[in-house]
GROMACS .gro file of C-alpha atoms in nm:
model
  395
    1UNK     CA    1   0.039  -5.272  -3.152
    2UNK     CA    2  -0.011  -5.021  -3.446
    3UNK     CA    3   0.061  -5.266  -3.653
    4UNK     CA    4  -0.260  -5.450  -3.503
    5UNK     CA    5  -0.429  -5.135  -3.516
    6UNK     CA    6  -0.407  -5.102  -3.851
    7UNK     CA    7  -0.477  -5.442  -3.983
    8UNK     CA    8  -0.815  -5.427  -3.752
    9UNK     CA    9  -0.873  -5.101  -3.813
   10UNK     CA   10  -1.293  -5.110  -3.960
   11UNK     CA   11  -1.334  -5.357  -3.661
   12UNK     CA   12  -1.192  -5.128  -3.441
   13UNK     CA   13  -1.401  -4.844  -3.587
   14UNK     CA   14  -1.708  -4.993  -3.571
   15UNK     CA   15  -1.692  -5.135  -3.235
   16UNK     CA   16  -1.569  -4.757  -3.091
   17UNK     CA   17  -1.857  -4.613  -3.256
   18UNK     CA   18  -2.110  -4.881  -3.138
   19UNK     CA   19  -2.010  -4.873  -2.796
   20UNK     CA   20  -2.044  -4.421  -2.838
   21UNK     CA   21  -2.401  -4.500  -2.926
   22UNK     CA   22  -2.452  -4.726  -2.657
   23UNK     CA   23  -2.350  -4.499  -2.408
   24UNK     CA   24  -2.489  -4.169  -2.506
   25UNK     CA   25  -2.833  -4.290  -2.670
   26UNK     CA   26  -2.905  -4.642  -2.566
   27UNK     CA   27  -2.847  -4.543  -2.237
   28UNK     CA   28  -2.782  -4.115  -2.166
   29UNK     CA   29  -3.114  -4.061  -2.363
   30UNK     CA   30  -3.291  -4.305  -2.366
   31UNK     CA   31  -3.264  -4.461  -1.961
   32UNK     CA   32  -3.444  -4.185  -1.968
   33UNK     CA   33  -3.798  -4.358  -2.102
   34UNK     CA   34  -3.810  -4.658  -1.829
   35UNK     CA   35  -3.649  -4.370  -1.558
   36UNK     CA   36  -3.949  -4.129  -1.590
   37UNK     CA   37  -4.209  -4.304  -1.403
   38UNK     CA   38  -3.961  -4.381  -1.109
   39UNK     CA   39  -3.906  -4.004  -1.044
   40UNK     CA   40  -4.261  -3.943  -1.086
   41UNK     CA   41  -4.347  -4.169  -0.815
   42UNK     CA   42  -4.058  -4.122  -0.571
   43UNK     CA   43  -3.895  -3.768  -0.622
   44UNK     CA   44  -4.241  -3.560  -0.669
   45UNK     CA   45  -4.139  -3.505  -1.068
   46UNK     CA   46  -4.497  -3.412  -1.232
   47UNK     CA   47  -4.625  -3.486  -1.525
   48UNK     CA   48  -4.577  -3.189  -1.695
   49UNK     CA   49  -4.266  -3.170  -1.569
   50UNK     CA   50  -4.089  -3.468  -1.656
   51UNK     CA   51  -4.252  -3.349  -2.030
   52UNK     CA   52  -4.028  -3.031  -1.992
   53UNK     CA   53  -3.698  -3.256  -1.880
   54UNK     CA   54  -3.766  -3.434  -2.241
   55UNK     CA   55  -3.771  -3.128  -2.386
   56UNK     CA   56  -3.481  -2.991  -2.234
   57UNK     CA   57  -3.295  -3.274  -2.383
   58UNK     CA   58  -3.425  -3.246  -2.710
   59UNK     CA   59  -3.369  -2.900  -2.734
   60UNK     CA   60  -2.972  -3.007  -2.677
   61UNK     CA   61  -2.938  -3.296  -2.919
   62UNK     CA   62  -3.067  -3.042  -3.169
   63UNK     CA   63  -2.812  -2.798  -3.048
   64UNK     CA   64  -2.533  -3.083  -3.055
   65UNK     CA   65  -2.609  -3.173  -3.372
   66UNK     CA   66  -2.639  -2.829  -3.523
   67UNK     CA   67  -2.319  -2.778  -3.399
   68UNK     CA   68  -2.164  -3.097  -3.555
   69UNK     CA   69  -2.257  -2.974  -3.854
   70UNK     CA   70  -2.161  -2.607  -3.890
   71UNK     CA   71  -1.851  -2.545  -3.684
   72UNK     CA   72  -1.538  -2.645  -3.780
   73UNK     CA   73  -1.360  -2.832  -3.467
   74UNK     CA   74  -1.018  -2.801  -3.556
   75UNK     CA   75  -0.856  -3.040  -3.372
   76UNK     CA   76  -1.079  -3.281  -3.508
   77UNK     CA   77  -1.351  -3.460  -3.474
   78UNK     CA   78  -1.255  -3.791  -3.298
   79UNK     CA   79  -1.127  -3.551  -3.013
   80UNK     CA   80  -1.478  -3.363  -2.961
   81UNK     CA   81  -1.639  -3.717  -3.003
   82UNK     CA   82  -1.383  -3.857  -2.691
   83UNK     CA   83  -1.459  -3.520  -2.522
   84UNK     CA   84  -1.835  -3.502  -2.523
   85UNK     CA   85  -1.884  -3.913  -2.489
   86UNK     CA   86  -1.716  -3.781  -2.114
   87UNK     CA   87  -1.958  -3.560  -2.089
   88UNK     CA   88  -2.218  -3.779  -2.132
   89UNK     CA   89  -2.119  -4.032  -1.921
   90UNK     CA   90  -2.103  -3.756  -1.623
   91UNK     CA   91  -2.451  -3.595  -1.667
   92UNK     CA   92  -2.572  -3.969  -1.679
   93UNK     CA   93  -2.418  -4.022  -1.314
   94UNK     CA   94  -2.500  -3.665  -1.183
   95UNK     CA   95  -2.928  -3.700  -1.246
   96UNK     CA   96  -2.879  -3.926  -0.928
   97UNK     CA   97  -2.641  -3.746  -0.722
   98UNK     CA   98  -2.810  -3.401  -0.730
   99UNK     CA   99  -3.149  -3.338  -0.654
  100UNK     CA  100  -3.410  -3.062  -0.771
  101UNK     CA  101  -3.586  -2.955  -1.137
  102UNK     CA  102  -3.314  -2.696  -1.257
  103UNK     CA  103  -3.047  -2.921  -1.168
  104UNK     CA  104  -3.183  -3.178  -1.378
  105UNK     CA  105  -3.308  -2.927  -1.669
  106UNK     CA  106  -2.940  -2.860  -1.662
  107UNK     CA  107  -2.777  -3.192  -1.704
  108UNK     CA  108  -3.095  -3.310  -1.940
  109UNK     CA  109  -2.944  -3.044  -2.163
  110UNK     CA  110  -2.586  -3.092  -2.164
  111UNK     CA  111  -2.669  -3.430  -2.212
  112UNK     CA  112  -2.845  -3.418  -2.537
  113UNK     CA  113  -2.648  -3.157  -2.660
  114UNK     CA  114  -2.362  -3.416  -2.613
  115UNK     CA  115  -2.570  -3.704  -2.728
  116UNK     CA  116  -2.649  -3.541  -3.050
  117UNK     CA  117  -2.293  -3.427  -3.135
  118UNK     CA  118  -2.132  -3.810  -3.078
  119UNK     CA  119  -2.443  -3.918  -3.268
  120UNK     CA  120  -2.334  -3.707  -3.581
  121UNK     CA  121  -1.928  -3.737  -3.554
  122UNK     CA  122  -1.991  -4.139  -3.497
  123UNK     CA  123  -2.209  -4.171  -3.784
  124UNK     CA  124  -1.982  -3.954  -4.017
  125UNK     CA  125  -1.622  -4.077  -3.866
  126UNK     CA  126  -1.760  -4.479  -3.900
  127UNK     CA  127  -1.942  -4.467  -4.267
  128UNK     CA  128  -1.686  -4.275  -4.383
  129UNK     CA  129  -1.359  -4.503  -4.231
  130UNK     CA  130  -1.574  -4.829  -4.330
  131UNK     CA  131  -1.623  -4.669  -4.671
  132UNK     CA  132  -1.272  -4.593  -4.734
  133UNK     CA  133  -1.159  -4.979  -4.625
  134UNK     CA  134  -1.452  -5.099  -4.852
  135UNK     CA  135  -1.686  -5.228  -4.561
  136UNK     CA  136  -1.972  -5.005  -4.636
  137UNK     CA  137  -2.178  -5.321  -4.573
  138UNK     CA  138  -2.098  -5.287  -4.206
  139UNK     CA  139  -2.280  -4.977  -4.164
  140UNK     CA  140  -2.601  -5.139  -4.005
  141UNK     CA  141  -2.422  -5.281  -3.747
  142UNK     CA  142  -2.346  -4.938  -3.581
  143UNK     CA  143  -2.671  -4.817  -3.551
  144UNK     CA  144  -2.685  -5.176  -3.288
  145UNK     CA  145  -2.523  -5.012  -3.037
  146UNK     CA  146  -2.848  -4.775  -2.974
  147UNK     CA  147  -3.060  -5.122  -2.934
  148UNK     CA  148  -2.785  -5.246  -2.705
  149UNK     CA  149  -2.784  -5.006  -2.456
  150UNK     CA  150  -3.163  -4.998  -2.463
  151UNK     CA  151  -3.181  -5.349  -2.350
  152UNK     CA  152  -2.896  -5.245  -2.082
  153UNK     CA  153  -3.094  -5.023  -1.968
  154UNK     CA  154  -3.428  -5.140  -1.967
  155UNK     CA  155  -3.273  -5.454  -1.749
  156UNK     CA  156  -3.054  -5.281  -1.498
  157UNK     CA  157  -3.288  -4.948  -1.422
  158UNK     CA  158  -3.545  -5.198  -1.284
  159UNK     CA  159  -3.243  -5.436  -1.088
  160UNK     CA  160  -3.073  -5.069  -0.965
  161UNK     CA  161  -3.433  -4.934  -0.840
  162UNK     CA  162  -3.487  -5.246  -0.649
  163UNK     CA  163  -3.204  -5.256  -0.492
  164UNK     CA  164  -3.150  -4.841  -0.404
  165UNK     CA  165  -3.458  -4.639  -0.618
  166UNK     CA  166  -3.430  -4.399  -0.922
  167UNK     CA  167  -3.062  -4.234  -0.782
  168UNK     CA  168  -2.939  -4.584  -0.797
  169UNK     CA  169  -3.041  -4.633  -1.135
  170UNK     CA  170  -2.879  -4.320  -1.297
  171UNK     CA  171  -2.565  -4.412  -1.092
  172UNK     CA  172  -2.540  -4.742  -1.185
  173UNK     CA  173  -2.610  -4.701  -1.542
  174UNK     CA  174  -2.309  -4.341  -1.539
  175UNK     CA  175  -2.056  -4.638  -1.364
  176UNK     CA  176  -2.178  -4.892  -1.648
  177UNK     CA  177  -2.095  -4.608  -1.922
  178UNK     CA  178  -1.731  -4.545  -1.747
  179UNK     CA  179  -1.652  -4.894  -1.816
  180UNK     CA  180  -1.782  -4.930  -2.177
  181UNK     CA  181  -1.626  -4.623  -2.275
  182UNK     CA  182  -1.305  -4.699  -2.209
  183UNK     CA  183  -1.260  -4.888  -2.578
  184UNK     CA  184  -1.385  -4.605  -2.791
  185UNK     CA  185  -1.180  -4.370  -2.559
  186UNK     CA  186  -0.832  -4.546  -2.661
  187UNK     CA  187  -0.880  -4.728  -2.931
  188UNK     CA  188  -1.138  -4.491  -3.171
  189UNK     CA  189  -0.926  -4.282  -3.415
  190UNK     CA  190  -0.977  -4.036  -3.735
  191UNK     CA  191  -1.070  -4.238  -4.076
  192UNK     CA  192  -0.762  -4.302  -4.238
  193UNK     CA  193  -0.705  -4.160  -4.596
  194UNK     CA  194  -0.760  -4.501  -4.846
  195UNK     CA  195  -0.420  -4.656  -4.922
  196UNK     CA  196  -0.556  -4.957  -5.087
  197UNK     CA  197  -0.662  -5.028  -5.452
  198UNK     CA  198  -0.947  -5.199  -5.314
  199UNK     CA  199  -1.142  -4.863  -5.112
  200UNK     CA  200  -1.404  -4.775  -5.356
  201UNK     CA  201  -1.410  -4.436  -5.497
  202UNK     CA  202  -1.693  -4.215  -5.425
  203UNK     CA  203  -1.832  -3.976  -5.648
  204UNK     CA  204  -1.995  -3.648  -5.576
  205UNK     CA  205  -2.382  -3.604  -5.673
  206UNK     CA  206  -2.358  -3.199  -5.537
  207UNK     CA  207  -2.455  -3.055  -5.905
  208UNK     CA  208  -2.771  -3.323  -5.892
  209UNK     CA  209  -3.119  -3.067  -5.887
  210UNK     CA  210  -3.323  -3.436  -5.829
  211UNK     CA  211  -3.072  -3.517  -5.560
  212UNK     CA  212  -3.113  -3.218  -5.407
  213UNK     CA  213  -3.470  -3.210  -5.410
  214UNK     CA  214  -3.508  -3.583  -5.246
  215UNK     CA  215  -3.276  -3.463  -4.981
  216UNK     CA  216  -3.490  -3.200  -4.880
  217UNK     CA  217  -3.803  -3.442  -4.863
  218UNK     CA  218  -3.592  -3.688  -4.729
  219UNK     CA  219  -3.514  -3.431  -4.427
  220UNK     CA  220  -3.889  -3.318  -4.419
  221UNK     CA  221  -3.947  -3.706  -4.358
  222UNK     CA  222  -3.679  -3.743  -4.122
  223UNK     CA  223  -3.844  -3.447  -3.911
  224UNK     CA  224  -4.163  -3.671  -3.918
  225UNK     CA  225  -3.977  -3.932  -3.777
  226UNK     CA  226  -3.824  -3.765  -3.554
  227UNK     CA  227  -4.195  -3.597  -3.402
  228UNK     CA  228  -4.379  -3.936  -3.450
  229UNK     CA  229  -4.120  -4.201  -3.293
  230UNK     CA  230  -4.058  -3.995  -2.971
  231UNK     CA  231  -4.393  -4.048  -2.862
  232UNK     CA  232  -4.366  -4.398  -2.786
  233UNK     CA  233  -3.930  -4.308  -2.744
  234UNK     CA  234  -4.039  -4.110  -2.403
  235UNK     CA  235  -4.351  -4.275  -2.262
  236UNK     CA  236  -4.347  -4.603  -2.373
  237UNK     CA  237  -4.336  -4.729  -1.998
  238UNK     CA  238  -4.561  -4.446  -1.899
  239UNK     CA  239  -4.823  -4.560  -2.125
  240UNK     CA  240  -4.833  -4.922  -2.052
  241UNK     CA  241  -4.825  -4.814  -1.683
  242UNK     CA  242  -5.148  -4.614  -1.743
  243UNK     CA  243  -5.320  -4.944  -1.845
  244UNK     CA  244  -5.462  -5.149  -1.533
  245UNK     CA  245  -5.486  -5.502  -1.743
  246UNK     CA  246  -5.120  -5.427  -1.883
  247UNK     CA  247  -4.965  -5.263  -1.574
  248UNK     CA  248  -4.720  -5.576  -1.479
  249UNK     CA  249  -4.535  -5.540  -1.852
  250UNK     CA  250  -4.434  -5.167  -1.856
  251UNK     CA  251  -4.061  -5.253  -1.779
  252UNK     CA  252  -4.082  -5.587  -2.023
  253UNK     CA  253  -4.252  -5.335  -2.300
  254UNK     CA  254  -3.915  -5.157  -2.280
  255UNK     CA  255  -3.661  -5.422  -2.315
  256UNK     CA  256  -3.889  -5.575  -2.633
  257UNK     CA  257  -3.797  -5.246  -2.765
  258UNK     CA  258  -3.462  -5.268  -2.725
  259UNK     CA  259  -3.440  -5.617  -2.837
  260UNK     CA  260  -3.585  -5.567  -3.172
  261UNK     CA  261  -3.361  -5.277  -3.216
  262UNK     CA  262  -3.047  -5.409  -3.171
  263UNK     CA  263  -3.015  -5.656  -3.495
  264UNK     CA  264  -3.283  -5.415  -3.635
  265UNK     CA  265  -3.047  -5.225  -3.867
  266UNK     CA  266  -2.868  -5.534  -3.968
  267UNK     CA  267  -3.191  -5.596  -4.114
  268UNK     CA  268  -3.309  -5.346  -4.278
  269UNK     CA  269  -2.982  -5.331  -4.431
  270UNK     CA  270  -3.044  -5.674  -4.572
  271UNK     CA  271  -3.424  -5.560  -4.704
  272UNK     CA  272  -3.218  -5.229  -4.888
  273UNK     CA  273  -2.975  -5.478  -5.069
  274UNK     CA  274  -3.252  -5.720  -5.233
  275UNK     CA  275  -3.518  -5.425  -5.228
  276UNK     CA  276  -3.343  -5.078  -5.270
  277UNK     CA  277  -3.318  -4.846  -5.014
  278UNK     CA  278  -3.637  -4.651  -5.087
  279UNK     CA  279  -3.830  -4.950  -5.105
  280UNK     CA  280  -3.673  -5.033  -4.737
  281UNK     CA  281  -3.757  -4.733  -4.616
  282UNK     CA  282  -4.109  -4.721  -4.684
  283UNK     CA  283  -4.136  -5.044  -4.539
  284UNK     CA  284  -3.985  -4.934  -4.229
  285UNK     CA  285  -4.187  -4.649  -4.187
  286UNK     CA  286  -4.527  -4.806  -4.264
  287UNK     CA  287  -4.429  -5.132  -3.999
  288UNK     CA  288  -4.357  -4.862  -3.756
  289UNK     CA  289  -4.645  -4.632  -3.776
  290UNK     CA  290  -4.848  -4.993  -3.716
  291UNK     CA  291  -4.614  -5.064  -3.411
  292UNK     CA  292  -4.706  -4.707  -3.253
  293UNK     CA  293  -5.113  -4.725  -3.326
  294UNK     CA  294  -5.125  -5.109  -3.237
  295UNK     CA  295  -5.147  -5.016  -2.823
  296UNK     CA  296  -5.470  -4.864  -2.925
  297UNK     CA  297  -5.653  -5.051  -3.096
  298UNK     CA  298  -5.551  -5.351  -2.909
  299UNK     CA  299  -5.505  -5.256  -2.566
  300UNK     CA  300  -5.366  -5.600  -2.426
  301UNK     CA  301  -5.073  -5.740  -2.355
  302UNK     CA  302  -5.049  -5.880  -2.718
  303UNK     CA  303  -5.123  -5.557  -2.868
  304UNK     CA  304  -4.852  -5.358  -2.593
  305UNK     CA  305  -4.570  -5.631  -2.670
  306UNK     CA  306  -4.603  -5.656  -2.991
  307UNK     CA  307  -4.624  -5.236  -3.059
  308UNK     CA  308  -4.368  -5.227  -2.895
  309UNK     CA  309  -4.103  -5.489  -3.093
  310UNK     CA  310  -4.257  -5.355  -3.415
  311UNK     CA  311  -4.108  -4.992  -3.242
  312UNK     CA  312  -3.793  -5.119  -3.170
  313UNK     CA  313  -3.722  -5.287  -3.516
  314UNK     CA  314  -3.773  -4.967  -3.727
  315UNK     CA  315  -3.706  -4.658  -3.536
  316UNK     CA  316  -3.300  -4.770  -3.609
  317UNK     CA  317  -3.339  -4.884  -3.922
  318UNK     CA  318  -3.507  -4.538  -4.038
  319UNK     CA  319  -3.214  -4.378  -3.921
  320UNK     CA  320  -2.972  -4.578  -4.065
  321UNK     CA  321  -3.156  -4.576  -4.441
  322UNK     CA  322  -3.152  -4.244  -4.405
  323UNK     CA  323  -2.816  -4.165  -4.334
  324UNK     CA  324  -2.733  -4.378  -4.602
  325UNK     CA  325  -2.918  -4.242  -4.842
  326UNK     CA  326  -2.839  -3.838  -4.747
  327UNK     CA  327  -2.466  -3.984  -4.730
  328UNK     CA  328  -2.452  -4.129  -5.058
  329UNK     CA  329  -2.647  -3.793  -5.219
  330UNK     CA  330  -2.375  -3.570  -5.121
  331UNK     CA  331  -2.063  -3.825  -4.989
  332UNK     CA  332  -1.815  -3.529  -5.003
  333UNK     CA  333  -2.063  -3.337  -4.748
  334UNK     CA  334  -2.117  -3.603  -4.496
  335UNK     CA  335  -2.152  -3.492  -4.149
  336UNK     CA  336  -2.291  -3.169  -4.277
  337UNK     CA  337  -2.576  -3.346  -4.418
  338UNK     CA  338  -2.587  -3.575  -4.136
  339UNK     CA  339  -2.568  -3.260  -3.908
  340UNK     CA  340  -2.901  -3.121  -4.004
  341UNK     CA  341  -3.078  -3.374  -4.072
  342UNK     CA  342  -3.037  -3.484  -3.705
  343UNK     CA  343  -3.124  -3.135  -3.650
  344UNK     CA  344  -3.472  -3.121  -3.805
  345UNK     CA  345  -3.499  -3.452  -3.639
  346UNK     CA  346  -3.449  -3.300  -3.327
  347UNK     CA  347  -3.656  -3.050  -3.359
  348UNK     CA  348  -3.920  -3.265  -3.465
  349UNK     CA  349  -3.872  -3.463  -3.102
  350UNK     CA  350  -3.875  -3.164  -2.904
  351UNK     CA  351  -4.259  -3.078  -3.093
  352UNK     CA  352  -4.339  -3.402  -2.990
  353UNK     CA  353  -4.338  -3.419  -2.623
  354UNK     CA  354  -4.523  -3.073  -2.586
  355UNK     CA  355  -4.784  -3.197  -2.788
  356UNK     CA  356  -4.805  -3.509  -2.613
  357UNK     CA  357  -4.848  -3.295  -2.303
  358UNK     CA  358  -5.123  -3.101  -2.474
  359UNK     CA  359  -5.308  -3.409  -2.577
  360UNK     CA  360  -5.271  -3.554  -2.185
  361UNK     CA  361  -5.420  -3.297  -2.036
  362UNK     CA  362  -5.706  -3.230  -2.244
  363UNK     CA  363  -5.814  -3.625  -2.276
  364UNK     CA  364  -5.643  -3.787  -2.000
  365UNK     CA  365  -5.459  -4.075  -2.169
  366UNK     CA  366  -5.221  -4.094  -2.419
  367UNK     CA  367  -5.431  -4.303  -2.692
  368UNK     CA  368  -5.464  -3.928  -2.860
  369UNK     CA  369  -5.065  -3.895  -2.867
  370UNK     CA  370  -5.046  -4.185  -2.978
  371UNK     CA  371  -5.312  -4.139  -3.277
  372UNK     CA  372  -5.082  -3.785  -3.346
  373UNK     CA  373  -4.782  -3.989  -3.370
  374UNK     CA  374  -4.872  -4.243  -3.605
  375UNK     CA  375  -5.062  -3.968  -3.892
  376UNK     CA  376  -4.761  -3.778  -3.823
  377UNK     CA  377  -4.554  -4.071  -3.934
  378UNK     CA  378  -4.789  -4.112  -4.246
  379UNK     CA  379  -4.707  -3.794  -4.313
  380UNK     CA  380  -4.365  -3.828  -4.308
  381UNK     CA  381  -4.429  -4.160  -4.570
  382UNK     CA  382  -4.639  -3.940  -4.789
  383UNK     CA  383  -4.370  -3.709  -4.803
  384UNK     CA  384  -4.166  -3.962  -4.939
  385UNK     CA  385  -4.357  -4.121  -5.141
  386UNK     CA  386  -4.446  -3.833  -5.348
  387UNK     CA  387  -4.096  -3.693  -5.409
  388UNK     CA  388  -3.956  -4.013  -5.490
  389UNK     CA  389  -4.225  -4.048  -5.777
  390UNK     CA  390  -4.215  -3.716  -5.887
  391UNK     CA  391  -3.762  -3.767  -5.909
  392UNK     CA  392  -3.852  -4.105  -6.114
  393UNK     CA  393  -4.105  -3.941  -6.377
  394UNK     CA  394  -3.834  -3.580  -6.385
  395UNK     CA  395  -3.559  -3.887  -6.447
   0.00000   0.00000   0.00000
């Protein structure tokens, strides 16, 4: 068996760290999205205050991934991942057993701070064990285990609801997690030090002033992204709900999210190897701030649907370019890096939501959030854009 273990070790290590994702952001954080409008009808959740349970959440991924990042978790990090992937897969059960709003502000919180921490140790622990077997080129497939568990979600929540309402659904998708978390939970190990002549060797960029520089605009980006993609990450369903001629494809709008998302990083990792991974990224952001504004200015079923693939096949993808490129700035500083840039991230989706809430009440549909989200995506673009150019012309 270790023998086995071994030999199969990257497939092993990517399907652990797929499966983490699945559980504790495909489905802990983001169930979530087509969840919200069930306990707004049925368990007298408001509004404003299923804006504060996003929030809540938020405010613990950027926690978790803070703490990924800075402290030193000595018995390392595959451990905490195992530890905290529990963790999430019991505050996923408990938002149906227990009823009331600090109950749920609670487990919201534990959650994310959870989410965000498996988030960061799978990302580091996977690029760096695929990296050190020479299967960097695998990396896009981990970020598919987000999509997958968005689709899982977005099918069962509506199947559970039917057949028992909104408790139902968060204990159906907790007994779902239990099951897919076994693999990760036995077979996901540390990264292995490279034994063969094969592993590539990595070299560190850490005295680079122009890599330093694009990593700081790169995380000023990432913030963008993060502020601008949870718009349509948290209401999604509550927006196409709003719209009378649209009503009938708020749960559908969901699972074309989660469909585009799961090959989406496997493509956009194709686009970086024939375009670069700049080029990709721009690409990704500017087909992504066009998903978000489409709902607008067509407000159909065309318009909905097709916002919301165009959604689903970049908000990955920017993650994953990302990651790649902050990893391969500063490779001997990898889940540091990762850690706060998942941080400003976070703290970009915990702005979002409030202003969302702002923009509700004030104008009584979301088209305004929606119009915030996509400039604050441009933003994000122009960001990089500009700091690219200006590390060409210094180089």
């Amino acid at each position: 068996m270790g023998n086995r273990l071994d030999r199969n070790y990257p497939a092993y290590l990517l399907a652990g760290g797929m499966l983490s994702l699945v559980i504790v952001m495909g489905i802990g954080r983001f169930a979530y999205t087509p969840i919200l409008p069930l306990m707004t009808h049925s368990a007298g959740l408001s509004e404003a205050a299923a804006g504060y349970l996003s929030s809540y959440n938020y405010i613990g991924y950027l926690f978790g991934s803070l703490a990924a990042g800075m402290l030193p978790w000595r018995r390392g990090k595959v451990f905490y991942l195992k530890l905290n992937l529990l963790v999430n897969v019991l505050t996923t059960a408990l938002m149906g057993a227990v009823s009331g709003f600090a109950l749920w502000s609670v487990l919201r919180f534990v959650s994310g701070f959870s989410s965000g921490l498996v988030f960061v140790f799978a990302t580091g622990i996977v690029l760096d064990g695929l990296a050190l077997r020479g299967r960097s080129s695998w990396s896009g497939w981990l970020y598919s285990g987000v999509g997958l568990g968005i689709v899982l979600s977005g099918w069962l929540v509506p199947a559970l609801n039917d057949f028992g309402g909104w408790k139902w659904a968060w204990g159906g998708l907790g007994s779902v997690s239990i099951l897919l978390g076994a693999f990760p939970l036995l077979f996901l190990k540390e990264p292995q030090t490279a034994s063969s002549k094969n592993a590539p060797i990595e070299r560190d960029h850490q005295d680079s002033t122009g890599n330093r520089g694009m990593l700081m605009r790169l995380i000023v980006a990432y913030g963008c992204e993060g502020m601008g993609y949870i718009v349509s990450a948290t209401f999604l369903v509550a927006i196409v709900e709003q719209m009378p001629e649209v009503r009938e494809f708020s749960a559908l709008s969901w699972v074309f999210v989660g469909v585009a998302a799961a090959p989406s990083c496997w493509i956009w990792s194709w686009i970086e190897k024939k375009k670069g991974s700049m080029s990709a990224l721009y690409a990704a952001f500017c087909t992504q701030i066009f998903g978000v504004i489409l709902p607008v200015l067509f407000p159909n079923a065309i318009g909905v649907l097709t916002g919301a693939f165009l959604f689903g096949a970049t908000f990955m993808g920017i993650t994953m370019l990302t990651m790649s490129l902050a990893r391969g700035m500063f490779p001997q500083e990898s889940s540091t890096i990762i850690g706060y840039a998942t941080a400003v991230y976070g703290a970009g989706q915990i702005i979002g939501p409030i202003v969302t809430g702002v923009l509700m009440v004030n104008t009584g549909s979301y088209d305004g959030a929606l119009v915030f989200a996509s400039l604050t995506l441009l933003c994000g673009l122009i960001v990089l854009v500009t700091g690219h150019e200006r590390v060409r012309a210094a180089g």
